[in-house]
Short mmCIF file of C-alpha atoms in Angstrom, two decimals:
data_model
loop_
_atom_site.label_atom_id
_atom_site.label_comp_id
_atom_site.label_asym_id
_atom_site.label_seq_id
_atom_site.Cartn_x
_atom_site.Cartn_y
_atom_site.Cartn_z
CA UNK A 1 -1.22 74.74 122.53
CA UNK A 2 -0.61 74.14 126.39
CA UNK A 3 1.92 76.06 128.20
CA UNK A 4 5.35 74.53 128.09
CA UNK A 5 6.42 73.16 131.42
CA UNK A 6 10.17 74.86 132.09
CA UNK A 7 13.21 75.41 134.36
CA UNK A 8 14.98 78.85 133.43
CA UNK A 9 18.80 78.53 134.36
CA UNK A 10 21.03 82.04 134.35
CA UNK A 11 24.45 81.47 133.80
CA UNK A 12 26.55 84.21 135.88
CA UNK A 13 29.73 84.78 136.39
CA UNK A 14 31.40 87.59 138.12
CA UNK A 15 34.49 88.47 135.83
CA UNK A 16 33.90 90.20 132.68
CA UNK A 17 36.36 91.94 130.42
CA UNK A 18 34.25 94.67 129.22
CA UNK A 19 32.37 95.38 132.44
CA UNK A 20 33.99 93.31 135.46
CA UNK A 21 31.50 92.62 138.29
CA UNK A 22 28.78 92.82 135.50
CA UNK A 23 26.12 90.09 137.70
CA UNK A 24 26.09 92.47 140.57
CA UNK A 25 26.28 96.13 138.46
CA UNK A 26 23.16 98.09 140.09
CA UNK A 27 19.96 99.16 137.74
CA UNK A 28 17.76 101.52 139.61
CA UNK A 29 19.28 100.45 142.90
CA UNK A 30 19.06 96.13 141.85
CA UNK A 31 21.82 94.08 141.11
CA UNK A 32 21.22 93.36 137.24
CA UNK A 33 20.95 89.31 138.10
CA UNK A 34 18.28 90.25 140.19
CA UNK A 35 16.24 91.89 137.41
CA UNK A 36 16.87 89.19 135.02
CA UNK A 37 16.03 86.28 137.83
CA UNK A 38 12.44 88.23 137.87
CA UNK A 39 12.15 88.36 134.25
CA UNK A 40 12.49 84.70 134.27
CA UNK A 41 9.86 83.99 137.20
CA UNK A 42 7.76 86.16 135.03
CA UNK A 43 7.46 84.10 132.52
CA UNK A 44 6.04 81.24 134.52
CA UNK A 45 9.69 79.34 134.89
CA UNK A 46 8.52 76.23 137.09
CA UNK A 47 12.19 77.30 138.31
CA UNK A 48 14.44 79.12 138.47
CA UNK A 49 18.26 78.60 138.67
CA UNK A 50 20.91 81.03 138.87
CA UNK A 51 24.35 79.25 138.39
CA UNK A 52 27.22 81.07 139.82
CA UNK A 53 30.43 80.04 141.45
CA UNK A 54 30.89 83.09 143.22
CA UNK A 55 29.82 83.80 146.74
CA UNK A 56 28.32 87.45 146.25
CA UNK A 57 26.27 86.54 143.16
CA UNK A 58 24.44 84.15 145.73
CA UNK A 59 24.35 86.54 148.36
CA UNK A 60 22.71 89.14 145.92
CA UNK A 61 20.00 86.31 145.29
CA UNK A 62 19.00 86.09 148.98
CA UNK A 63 15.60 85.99 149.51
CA UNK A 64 14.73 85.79 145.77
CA UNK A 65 12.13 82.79 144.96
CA UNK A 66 15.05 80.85 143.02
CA UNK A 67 17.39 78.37 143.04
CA UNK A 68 21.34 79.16 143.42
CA UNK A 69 23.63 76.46 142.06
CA UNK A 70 27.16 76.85 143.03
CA UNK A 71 29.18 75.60 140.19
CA UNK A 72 33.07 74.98 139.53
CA UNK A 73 35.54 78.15 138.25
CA UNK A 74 36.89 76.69 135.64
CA UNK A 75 33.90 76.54 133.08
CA UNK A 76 34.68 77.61 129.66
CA UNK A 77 31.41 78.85 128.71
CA UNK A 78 28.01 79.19 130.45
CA UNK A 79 26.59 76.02 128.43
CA UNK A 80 29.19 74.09 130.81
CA UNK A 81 27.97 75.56 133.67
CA UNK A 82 24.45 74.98 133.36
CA UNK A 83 24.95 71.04 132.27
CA UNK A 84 26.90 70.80 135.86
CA UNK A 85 23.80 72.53 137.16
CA UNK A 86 21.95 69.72 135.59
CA UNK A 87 23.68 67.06 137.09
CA UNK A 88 24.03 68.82 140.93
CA UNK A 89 20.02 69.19 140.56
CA UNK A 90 19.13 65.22 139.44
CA UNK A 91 17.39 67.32 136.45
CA UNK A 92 15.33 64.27 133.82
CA UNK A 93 16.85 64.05 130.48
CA UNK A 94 13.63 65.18 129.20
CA UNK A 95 13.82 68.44 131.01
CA UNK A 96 13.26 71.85 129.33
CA UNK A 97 15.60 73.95 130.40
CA UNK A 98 15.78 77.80 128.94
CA UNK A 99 19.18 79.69 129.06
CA UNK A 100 18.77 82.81 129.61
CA UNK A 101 22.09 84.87 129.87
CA UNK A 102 22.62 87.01 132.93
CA UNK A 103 22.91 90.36 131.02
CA UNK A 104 19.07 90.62 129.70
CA UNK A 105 17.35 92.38 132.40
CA UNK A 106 14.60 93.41 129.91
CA UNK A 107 14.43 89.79 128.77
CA UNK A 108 10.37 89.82 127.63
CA UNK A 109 8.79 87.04 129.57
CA UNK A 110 6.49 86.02 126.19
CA UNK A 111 10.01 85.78 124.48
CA UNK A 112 11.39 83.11 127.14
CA UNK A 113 8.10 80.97 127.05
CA UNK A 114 8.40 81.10 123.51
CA UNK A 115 11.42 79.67 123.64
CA UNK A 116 10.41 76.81 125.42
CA UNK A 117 7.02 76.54 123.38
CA UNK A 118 9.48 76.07 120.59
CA UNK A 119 11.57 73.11 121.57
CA UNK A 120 8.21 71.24 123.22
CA UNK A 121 6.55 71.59 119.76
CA UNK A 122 9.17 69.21 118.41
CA UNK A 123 11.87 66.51 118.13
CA UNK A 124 14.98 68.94 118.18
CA UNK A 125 17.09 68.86 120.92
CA UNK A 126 18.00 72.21 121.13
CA UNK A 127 15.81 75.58 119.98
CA UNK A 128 16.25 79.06 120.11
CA UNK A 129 14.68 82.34 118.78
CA UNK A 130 15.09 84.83 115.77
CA UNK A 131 13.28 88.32 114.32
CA UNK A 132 13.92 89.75 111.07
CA UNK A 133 16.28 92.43 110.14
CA UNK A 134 14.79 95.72 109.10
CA UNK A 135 17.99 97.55 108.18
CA UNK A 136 20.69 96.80 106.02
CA UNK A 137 23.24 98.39 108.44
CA UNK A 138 22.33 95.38 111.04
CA UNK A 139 22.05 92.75 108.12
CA UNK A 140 26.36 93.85 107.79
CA UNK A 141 27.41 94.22 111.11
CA UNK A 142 29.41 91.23 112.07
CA UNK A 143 27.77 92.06 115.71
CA UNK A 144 24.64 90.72 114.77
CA UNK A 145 24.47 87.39 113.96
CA UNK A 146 22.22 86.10 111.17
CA UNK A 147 20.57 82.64 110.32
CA UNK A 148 19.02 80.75 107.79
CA UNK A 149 16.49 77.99 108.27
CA UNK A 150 14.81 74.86 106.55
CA UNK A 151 11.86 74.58 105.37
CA UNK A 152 10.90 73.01 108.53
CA UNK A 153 11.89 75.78 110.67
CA UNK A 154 15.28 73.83 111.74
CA UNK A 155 18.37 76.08 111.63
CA UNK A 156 20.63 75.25 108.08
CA UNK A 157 23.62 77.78 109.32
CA UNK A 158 24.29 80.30 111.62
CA UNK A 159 26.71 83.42 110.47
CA UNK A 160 28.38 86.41 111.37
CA UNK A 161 28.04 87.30 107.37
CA UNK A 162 25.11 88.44 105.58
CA UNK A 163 23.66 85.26 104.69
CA UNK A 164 21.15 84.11 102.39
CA UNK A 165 23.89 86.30 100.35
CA UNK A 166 21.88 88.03 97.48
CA UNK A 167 25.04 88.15 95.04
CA UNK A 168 22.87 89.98 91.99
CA UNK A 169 21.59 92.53 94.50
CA UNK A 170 24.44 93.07 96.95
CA UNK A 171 27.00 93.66 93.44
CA UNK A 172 25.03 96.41 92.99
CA UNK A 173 24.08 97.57 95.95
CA UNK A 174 24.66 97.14 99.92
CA UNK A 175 22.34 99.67 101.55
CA UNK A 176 19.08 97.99 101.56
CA UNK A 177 17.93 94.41 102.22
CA UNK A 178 16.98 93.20 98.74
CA UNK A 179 14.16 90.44 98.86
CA UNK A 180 13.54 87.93 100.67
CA UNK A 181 13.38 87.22 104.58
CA UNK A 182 16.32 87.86 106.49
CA UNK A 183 16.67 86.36 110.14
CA UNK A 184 18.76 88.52 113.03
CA UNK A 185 19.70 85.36 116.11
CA UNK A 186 18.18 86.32 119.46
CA UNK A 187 20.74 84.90 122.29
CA UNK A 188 18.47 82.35 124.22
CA UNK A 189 18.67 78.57 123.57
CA UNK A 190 16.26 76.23 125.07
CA UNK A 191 17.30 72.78 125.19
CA UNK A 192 16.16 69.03 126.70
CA UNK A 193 18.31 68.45 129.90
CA UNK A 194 19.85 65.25 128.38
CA UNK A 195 20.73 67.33 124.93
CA UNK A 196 22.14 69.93 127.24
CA UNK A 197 24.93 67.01 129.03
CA UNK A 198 25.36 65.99 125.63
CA UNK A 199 26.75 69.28 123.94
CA UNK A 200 29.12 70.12 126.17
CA UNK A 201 30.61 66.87 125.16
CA UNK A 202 30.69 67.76 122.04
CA UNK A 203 34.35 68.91 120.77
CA UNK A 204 34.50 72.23 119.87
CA UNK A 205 34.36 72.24 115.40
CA UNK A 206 35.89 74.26 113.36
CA UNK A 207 33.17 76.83 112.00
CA UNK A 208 32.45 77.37 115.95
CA UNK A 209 36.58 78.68 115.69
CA UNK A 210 35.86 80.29 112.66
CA UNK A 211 32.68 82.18 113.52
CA UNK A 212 33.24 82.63 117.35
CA UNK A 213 29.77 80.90 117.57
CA UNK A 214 29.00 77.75 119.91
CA UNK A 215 25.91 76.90 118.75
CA UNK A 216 27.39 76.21 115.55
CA UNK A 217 29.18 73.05 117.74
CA UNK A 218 25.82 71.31 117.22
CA UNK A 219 25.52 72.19 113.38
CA UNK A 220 28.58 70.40 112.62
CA UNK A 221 28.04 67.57 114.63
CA UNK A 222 24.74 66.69 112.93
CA UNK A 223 22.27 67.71 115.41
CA UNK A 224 19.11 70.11 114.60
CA UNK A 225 18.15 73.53 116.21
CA UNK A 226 14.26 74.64 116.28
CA UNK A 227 14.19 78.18 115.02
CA UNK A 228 10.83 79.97 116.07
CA UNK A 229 10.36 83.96 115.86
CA UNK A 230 9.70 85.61 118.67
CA UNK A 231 6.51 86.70 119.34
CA UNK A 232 7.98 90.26 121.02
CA UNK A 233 11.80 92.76 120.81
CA UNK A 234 13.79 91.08 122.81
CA UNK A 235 15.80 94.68 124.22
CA UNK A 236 19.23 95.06 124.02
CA UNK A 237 21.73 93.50 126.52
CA UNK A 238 24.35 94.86 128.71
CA UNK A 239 27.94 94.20 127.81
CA UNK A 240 29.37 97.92 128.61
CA UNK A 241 29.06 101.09 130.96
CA UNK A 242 27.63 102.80 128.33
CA UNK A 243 24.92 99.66 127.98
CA UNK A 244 24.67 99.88 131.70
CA UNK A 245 23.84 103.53 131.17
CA UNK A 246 21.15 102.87 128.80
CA UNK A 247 19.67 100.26 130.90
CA UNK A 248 19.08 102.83 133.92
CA UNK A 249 17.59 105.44 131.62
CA UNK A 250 15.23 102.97 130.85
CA UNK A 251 14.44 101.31 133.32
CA UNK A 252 14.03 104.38 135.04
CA UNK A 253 11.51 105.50 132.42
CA UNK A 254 9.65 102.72 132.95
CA UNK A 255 10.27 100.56 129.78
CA UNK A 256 10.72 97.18 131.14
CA UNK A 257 9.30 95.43 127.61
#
């Protein structure tokens, strides 16, 4: 199968409850944008596009073989920031473009081609990635968010909850998996460019309320989501100091898969 051809956009934005400044944080002396920016030119991004509406984000990028797109403060979520990215950079409707969030500085680069590999190997608008669950502490932690998919490798639901939900084996017992695959979400969506516009015109629904999941938005509305697994760990992401901690240690140790 060819190589996809891709543009990676990175939503960042410079407030964050749990770790304010979080773009700009240093790992190993680089502002953690930076090291997720590389990631994505790793990967063989035909671009890419760091959308920001804050002046020091951009000034961190300087000299980095990327794109900055100033965007508008008032965006609700990063989705809405990269469709006004869209429309500032004349992207085509037909477009892959890979979101890769701004906290993933160990993003693997196979993981964000595989991605886009995924949504150019069919007619969904949107795709994104999952890996099985190998613990049952994982497959009940309302942190980790679990799928299921058709038979066709299109997402059927999206849940904070243990789902498929073995009800024989979990009434007896919770503290292995049981049978059966079970599929952990990996945070990174690829979508067309003219999907992307049309999403975040999409009113919110009410499982996305429910669940405190977007991507269940384009569930309810009738629209289908490519499910691939990914071909490599996608490392965890950095949301706290003590994440930001972890990241230096290894970083510093030199485990940047």
């Amino acid at each position: 199968m060819p190589e996809p051809d891709f543009i990676v956009a990175i939503p960042a934005r410079f407030g964050a409850s749990r770790l304010p400044g979080k773009p700009l944080r240093l790992i190993a002396g680089t502002p953690m944008v930076v090291h997720v920016a590389r990631r994505a030119l790793a990967a063989g991004a035909r671009e890419v596009v760091v959308a920001t509406d804050d002046a020091r984000i951009a000034e961190a990028l300087r000299g980095e073989a990327l794109t900055v797109c100033m965007t508008r403060a008032d965006h609700a979520s990063g989705t809405d920031r990269l469709a006004e990215c869209a429309d500032q950079l004349g992207w085509a409707d037909d477009t892959i473009v890979v979101n890769l969030q701004g906290d993933e500085p160990f993003a693997p680069p196979e993981g964000i081609r595989a991605v886009a590999g995924v949504l150019a190997a069919g007619t969904a608008g949107m795709a994104t990635l999952a890996a099985p669950i190998e613990d049952a502490e994982t497959l009940f932690d309302p942190n980790a968010v679990k799928l299921v998919r058709d038979r066709a490798g299109h997402a059927l639901y999206f849940s904070r909850a243990p789902i498929p939900w073995q009800r024989d084996r979990f009434a007896r017992d919770r503290t292995t998996l049981g049978q059966g695959p079970v599929l952990r979400h990996i945070g990174i969506y690829a979508y067309r460019a003219g999907f992307l516009r049309e999403f975040t015109r999409l009113a919110p629904g009410e499982l996305e309320t429910l669940e405190a999941l977007e991507q269940l938005r384009v569930l309810e509305a009738g629209h289908r989501i490519a499910v691939g697994l990914t071909p490599v760990p996608f490392p965890p992401g950095v949301d706290t100091e003590a994440d930001l901690a972890r990241a230096e240690a290894r970083f510093l140790a030199g485990k940047q898969l």
